[in-house]
Structure formats: C-alpha cells, structure tokens
CSV table of C-alpha atoms and ligand atoms in Angstrom, one decimal:
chain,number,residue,atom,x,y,z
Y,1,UNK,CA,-0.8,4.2,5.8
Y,2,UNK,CA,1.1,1.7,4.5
Y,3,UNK,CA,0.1,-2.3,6.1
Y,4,UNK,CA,2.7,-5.3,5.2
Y,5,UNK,CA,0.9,-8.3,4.5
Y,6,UNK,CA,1.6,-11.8,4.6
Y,7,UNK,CA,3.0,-13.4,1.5
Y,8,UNK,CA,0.0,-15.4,-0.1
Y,9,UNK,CA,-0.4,-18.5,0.8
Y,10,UNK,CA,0.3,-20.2,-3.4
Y,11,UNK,CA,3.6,-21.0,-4.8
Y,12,UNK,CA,4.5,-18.7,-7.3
Y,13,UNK,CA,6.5,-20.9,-9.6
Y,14,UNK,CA,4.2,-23.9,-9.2
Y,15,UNK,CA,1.3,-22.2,-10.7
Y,16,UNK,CA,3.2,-21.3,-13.8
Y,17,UNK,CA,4.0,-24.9,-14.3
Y,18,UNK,CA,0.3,-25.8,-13.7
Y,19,UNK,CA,-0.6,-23.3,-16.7
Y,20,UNK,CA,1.7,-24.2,-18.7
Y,21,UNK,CA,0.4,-27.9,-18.7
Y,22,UNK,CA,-3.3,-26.3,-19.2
Y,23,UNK,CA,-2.0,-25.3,-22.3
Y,24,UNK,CA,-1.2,-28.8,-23.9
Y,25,UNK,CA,-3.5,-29.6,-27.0
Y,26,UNK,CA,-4.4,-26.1,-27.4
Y,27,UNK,CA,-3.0,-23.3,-29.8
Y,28,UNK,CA,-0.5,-21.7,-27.6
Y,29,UNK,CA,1.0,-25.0,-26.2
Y,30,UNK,CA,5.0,-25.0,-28.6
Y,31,UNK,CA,4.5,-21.8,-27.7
Y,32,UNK,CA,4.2,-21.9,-23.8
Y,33,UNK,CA,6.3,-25.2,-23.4
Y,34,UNK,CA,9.3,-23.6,-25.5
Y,35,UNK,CA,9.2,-20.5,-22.4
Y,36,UNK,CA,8.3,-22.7,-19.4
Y,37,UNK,CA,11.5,-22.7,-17.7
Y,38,UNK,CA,12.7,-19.3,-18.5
Y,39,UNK,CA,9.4,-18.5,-17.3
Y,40,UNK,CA,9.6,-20.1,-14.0
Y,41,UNK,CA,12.8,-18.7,-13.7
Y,42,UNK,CA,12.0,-15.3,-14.2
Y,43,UNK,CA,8.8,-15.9,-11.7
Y,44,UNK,CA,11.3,-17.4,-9.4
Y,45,UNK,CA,13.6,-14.6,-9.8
Y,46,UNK,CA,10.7,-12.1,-8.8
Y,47,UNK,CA,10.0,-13.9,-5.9
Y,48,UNK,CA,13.8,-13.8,-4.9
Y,49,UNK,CA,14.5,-10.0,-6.0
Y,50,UNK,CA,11.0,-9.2,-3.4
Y,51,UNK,CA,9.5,-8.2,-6.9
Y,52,UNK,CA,11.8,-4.9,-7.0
Y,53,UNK,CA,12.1,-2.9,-10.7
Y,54,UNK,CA,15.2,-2.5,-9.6
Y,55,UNK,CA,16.2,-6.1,-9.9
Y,56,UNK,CA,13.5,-8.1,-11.8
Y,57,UNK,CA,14.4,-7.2,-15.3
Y,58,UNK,CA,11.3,-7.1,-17.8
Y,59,UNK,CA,11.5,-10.3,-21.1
Y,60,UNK,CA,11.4,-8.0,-24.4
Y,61,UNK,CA,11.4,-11.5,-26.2
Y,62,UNK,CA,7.7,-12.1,-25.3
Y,63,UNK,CA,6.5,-8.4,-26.5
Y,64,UNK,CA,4.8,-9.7,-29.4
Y,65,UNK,CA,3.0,-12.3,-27.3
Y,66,UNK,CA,2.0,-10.4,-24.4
Y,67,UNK,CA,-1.3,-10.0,-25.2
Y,68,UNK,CA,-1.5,-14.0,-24.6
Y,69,UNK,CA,0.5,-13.5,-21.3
Y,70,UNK,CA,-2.0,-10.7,-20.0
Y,71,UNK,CA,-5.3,-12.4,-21.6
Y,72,UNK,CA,-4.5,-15.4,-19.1
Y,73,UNK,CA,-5.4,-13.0,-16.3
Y,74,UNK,CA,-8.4,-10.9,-17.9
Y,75,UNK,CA,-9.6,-14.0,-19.7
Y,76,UNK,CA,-8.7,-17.1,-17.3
Y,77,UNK,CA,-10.4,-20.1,-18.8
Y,78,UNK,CA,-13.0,-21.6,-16.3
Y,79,UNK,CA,-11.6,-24.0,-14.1
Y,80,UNK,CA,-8.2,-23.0,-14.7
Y,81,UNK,CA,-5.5,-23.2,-12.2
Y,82,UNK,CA,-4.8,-19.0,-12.4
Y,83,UNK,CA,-8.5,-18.4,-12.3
Y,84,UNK,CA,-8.9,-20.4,-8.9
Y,85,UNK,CA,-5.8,-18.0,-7.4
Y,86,UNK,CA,-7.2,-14.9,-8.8
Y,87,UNK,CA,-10.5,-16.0,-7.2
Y,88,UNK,CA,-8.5,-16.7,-4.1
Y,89,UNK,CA,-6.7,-13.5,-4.0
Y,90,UNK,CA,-10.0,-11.3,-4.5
Y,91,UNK,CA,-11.8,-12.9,-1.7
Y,92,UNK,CA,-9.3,-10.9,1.0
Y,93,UNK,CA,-10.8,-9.7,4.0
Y,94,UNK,CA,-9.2,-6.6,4.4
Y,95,UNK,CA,-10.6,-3.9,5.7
Y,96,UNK,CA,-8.8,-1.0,4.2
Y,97,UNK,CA,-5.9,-0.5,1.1
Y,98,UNK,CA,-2.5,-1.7,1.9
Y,99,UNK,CA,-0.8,0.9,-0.4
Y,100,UNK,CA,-2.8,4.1,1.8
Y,101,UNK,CA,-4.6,2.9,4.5
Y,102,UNK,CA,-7.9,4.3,3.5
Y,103,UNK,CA,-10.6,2.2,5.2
Y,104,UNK,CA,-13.3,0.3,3.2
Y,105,UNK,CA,-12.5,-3.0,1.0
Y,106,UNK,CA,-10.3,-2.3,-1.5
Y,107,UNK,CA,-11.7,-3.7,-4.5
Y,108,UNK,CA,-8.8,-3.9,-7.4
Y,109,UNK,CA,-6.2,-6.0,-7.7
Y,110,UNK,CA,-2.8,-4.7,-8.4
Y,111,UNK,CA,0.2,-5.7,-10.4
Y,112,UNK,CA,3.3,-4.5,-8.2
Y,113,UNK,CA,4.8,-4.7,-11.7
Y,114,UNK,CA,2.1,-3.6,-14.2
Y,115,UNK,CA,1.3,-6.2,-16.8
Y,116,UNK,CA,1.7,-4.4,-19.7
Y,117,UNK,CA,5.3,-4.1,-18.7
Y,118,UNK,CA,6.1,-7.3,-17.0
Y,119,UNK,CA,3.6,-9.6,-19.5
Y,120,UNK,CA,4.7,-12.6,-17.3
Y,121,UNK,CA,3.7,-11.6,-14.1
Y,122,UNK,CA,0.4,-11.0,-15.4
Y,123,UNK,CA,-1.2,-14.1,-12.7
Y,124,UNK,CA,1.4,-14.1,-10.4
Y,125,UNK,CA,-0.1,-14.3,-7.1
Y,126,UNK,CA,3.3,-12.7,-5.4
Y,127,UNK,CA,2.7,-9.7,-7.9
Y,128,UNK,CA,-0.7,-8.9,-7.0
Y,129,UNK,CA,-2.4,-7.3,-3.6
Y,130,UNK,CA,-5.9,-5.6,-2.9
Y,131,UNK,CA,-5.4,-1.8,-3.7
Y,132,UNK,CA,-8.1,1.0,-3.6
Y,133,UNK,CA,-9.0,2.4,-6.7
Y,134,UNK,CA,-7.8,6.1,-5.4
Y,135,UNK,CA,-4.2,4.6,-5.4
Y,136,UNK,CA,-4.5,2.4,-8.7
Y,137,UNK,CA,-5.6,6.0,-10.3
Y,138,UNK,CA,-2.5,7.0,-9.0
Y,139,UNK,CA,0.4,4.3,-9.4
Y,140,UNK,CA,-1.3,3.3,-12.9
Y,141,UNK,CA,2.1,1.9,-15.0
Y,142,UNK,CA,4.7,4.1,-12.8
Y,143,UNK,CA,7.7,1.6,-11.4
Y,144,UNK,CA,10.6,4.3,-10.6
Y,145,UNK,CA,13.1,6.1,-12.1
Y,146,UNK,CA,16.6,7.4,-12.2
Y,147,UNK,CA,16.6,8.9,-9.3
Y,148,UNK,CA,14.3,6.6,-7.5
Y,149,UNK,CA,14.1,3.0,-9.3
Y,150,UNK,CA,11.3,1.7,-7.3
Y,151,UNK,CA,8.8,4.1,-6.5
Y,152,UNK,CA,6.5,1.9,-4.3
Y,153,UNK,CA,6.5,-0.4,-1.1
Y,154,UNK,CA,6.0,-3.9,-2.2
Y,155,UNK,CA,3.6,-5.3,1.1
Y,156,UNK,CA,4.4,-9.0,1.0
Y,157,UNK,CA,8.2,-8.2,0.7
Y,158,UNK,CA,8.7,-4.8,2.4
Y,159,UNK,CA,9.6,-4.8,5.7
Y,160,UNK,CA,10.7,-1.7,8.1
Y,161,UNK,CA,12.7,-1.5,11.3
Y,162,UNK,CA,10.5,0.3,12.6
Y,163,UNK,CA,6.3,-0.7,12.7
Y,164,UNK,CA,5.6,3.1,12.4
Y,165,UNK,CA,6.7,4.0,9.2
Y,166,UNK,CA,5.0,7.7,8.7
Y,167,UNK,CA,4.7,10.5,10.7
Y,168,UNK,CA,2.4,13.3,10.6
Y,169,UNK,CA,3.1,16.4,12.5
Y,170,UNK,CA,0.5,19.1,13.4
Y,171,UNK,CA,2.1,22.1,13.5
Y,172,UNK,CA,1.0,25.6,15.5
Y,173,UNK,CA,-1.6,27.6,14.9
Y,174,UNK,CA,-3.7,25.0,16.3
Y,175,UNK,CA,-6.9,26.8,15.8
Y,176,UNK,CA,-5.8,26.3,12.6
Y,177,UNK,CA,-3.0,23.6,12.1
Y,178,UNK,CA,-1.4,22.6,9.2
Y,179,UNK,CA,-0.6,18.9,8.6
Y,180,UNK,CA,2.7,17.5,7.3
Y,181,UNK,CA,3.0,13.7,6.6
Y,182,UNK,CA,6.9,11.9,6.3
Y,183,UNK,CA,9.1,8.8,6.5
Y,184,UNK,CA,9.4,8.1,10.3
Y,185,UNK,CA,12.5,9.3,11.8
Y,186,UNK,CA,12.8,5.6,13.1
Y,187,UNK,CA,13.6,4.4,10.0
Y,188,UNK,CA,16.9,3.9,8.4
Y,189,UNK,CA,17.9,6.5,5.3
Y,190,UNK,CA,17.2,3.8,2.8
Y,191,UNK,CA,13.5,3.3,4.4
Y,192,UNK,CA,12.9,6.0,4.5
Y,193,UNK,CA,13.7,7.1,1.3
Y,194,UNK,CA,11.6,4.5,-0.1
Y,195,UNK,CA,8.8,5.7,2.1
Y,196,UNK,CA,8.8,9.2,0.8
Y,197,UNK,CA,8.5,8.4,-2.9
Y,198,UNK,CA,5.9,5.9,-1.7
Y,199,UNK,CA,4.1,8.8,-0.2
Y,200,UNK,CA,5.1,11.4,-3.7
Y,201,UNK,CA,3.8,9.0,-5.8
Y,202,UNK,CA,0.4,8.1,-4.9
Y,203,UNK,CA,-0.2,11.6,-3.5
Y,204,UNK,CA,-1.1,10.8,-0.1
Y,205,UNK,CA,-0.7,14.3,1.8
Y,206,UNK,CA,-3.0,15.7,-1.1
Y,207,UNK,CA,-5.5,12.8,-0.4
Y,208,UNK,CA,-5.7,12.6,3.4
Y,209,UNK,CA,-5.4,16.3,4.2
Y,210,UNK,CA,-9.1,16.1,4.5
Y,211,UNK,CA,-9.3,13.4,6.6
Y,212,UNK,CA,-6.9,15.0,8.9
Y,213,UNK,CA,-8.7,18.3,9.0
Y,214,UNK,CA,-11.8,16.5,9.9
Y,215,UNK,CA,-9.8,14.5,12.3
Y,216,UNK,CA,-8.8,17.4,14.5
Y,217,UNK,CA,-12.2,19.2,14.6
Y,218,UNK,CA,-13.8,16.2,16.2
Y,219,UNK,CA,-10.5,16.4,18.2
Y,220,UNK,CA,-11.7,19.4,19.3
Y,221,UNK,CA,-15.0,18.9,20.3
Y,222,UNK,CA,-14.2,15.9,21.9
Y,223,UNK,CA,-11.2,17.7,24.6
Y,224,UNK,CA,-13.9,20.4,24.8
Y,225,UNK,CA,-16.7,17.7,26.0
Y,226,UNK,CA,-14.1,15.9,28.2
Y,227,UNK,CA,-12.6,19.2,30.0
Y,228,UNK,CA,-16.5,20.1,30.5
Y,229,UNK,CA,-16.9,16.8,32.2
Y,230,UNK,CA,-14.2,17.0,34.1
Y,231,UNK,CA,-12.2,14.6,32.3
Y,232,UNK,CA,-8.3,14.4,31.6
Y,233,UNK,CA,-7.6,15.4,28.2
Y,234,UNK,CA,-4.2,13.4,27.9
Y,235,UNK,CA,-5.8,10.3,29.8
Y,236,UNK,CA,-8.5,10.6,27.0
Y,237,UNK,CA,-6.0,11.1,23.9
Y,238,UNK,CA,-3.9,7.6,24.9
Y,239,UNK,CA,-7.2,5.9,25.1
Y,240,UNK,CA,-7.6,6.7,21.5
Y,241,UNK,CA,-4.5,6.4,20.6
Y,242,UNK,CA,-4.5,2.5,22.3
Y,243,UNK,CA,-7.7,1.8,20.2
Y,244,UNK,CA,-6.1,3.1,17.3
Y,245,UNK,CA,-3.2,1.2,17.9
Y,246,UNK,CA,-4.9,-2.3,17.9
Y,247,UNK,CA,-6.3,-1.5,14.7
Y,248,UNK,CA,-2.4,-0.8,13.2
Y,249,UNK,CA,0.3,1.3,14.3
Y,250,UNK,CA,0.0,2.3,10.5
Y,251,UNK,CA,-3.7,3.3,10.8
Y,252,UNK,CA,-4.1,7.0,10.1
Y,253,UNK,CA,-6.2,7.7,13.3
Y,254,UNK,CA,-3.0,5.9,15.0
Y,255,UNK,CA,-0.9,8.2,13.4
Y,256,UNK,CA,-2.6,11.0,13.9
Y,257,UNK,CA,-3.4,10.6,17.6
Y,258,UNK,CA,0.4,9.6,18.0
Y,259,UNK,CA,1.4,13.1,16.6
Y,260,UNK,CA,-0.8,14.7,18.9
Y,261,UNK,CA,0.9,13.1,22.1
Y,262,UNK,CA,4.5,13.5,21.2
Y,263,UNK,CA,3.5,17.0,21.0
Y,264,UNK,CA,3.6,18.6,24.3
Y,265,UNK,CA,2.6,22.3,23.0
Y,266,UNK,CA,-0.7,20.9,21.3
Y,267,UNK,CA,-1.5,18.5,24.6
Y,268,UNK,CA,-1.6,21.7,26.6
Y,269,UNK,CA,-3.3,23.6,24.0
Y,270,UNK,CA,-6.0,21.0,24.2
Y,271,UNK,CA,-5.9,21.0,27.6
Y,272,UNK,CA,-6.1,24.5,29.0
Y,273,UNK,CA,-6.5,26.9,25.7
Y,274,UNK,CA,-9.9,28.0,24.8
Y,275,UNK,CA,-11.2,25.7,22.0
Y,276,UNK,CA,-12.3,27.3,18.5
Y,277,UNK,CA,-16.0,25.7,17.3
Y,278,UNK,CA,-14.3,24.9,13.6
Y,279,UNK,CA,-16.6,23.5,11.0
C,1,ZN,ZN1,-5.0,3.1,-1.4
C-alpha cells in the first residue's frame, strides 16, 4: 500500500529560476521574466501547503499559455536544467508504486497536481513521484471534491502516526474468506479519512482482491505442508510476517500476514481445521 518517500533531493524554487534564465534570448523570455516571481512563489507556496488542492490554488492567468508551461516538461530542450531533474526523477530505484504498493518498477511519472490543471507545476520535482500505470489509469486529472478536497496521499509530504496505515481483515468462512481493506484503526480520524478516499479513488480493494485470494491459497498449502512436517503454524506465520515486515510495514504481504495474526479464530483455523485444496 501506500510507501512515503523522501522529499527529492532538488530545490523546487531554484529550478524555476534556472528555467526562467534558459529562456533569455528566446521567444518566450518577456513572457517568462514578467511571471518569474509569481511563479516561484506559487512553486514555493506548493512546497509549503505539502502540495494539497486544498491549499495550493491553481493561476487562471496563465490558461492561455499553458501549453508553454506543460511543453517544458513533454518537450524539455536538451541540456536543459528541467530535463536533467526529469532524467533524475525517472532513474528511481523503486521497486514497487508508491500510490498502491504493487511490486515491479513503476514506470510513469505523476503530477500530484495534474498539469493540465496546475500548468506551473508541470517540472516541479516536488509534484512528481514514480506511479504504476494501473493507478495513473485511475487518478488521471481527479484532485478532490466537496466532500473530500484532496483525494490522494501526497508521499513526500504525507506522513501518518501510525507506519501501518491499511488494514485488511479476512473474515470467516475461511474456506472461503472474504477480504476487506481500510484506514488503520491506528490512525487519527483525519488519516484516516484521507486514507479511505485514497483507497476509493484508485480502486484498490477491486485491484488487489486477487492478489489476496491468491495470497491465502498458498497460505494454505503452506500451514498444510508445515502441520505435515510437524512444524508450528503460528511460529511459521511471524516468520513471514518479519520478512514481510523488512520489506515495509505497508507491503501487501505485510499486511496481509498481519491480519492473519491479530486473528485468533483464523490462526486456529490454520492450525487445527482441515485445510480445503482451493485453486
Ligand atoms: Zn500504483
């Protein structure tokens, strides 16, 4: 699920300054150097509000312009300042999405605040993290609304009281469970608000319900191979849950062998019940 990640390592506000002065002796420079400061300031302001809708306002003065704001990130001149941090920002070594947690590079870069929107945070690096293209499909332009004015977890600025932020529970009958993902009941109400709509919006129960299906059958037929050998089940499941664990208290195996612990009924169930052979 969802993974906070450090801040990157540019300076937000410095690199607009740097494009702007790319910009002298070309077409676009009255037009850059007239919005340079508001510019900064608004980046700056981003950076400040932890890039929420809910505070960063969007600049209807630059609408007619924006396709110049946007075509610095799709089009970034060669050797230009934002082209080295977009090259920067794509060379992450993550190993899965920091919006989901599905494993695998996520390949995309994402504008917290879409660029057709927000124009001018086209090539800020604070706006943009790795995302899987599952996620993208699903977050597309959406920022909040009404009810909910920011719809996702921002992960350079978000940051929870508690390190488990979802909880899965596996509920009875477990021959054939059904699987319910939430905020953590650590959390405080505002977290977890923000965690559900997080979770609504990108339609992650929909999208991992597979994963947890498969999950438990090779649950299964492992607590069926350790009872044969004579092995405890419970000693076995904290085991995977510590591997798990070091891999991030928000990974879904983490999660999902964490549910399976805190639930006594299911423990015994695995331990003593006799197993179905799902496929
Ligand atoms: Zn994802």
């Amino acid at each position: 699920m969802v993974h906070p990640l450090a801040p990157p390592d540019f300076d937000s506000v410095e690199l607009i300054n740097e494009v702007v002065a790319e910009r002298q002796g070309g077409v676009n420079a009255a037009y850059f150097t007239g919005r340079a400061q508001e510019w900064a300031e608004r980046v700056q302001g981003y950076v400040h509000g932890g890039g929420s809708p809910a505070e960063v306002p969007v600049w209807p003065e630059i609408e007619d312009r924006k396709t110049t704001f946007i075509g610095l990130y799709t089009h970034p001149a060669e050797d230009s300042a934002q082209g080295a941090v977009l090259d920067a920002l794509r060379a992450h070594r993550l190993t899965f999405c920091p919006a989901c947690g599905e494993m695998g590079k996520p390949n995309t870069l994402d504008h917290f605040l879409p660029k057709r929107k927000y124009p001018h945070f086209a090539i800020v690096p604070h706006n943009l993290f790795p995302m899987c293209d599952a996620c993208q499909g699903k977050k597309l332009e959406k920022t909040g609304d009404e009810d909910a004015p920011k719809f996702f977890i921002h992960p350079y600025f978000d940051r929870f009281t508690s390190p488990r932020v979802v909880k899965l529970a596996i509920d009875p009958p477990y021959d054939t469970p059904t699987f319910t993902i939430g905020p953590s009941e650590d959390l405080l109400e505002h977290e977890r608000t923000l965690v559900a709509v997080h979770l609504r919006e990108l339609a992650i129960e929909v999208r991992f319900t597979h994963f947890f299906r498969e999950e438990y059958i090779r649950l299964l037929r492992l607590m069926q191979d350790a009872r044969d050998g004579g092995q405890n089940c419970a000693a076995l499941l904290a085991l995977f849950r510590g591997h798990a664990n070091s891999i991030s208290p928000n990974s879904w195996q983490h999660i999902f062998y964490d549910s399976v612990l805190n639930n006594p009924d299911l423990v015994d169930y695995l331990a003593t019940a006799d197993l179905p052979e799902l496929l």
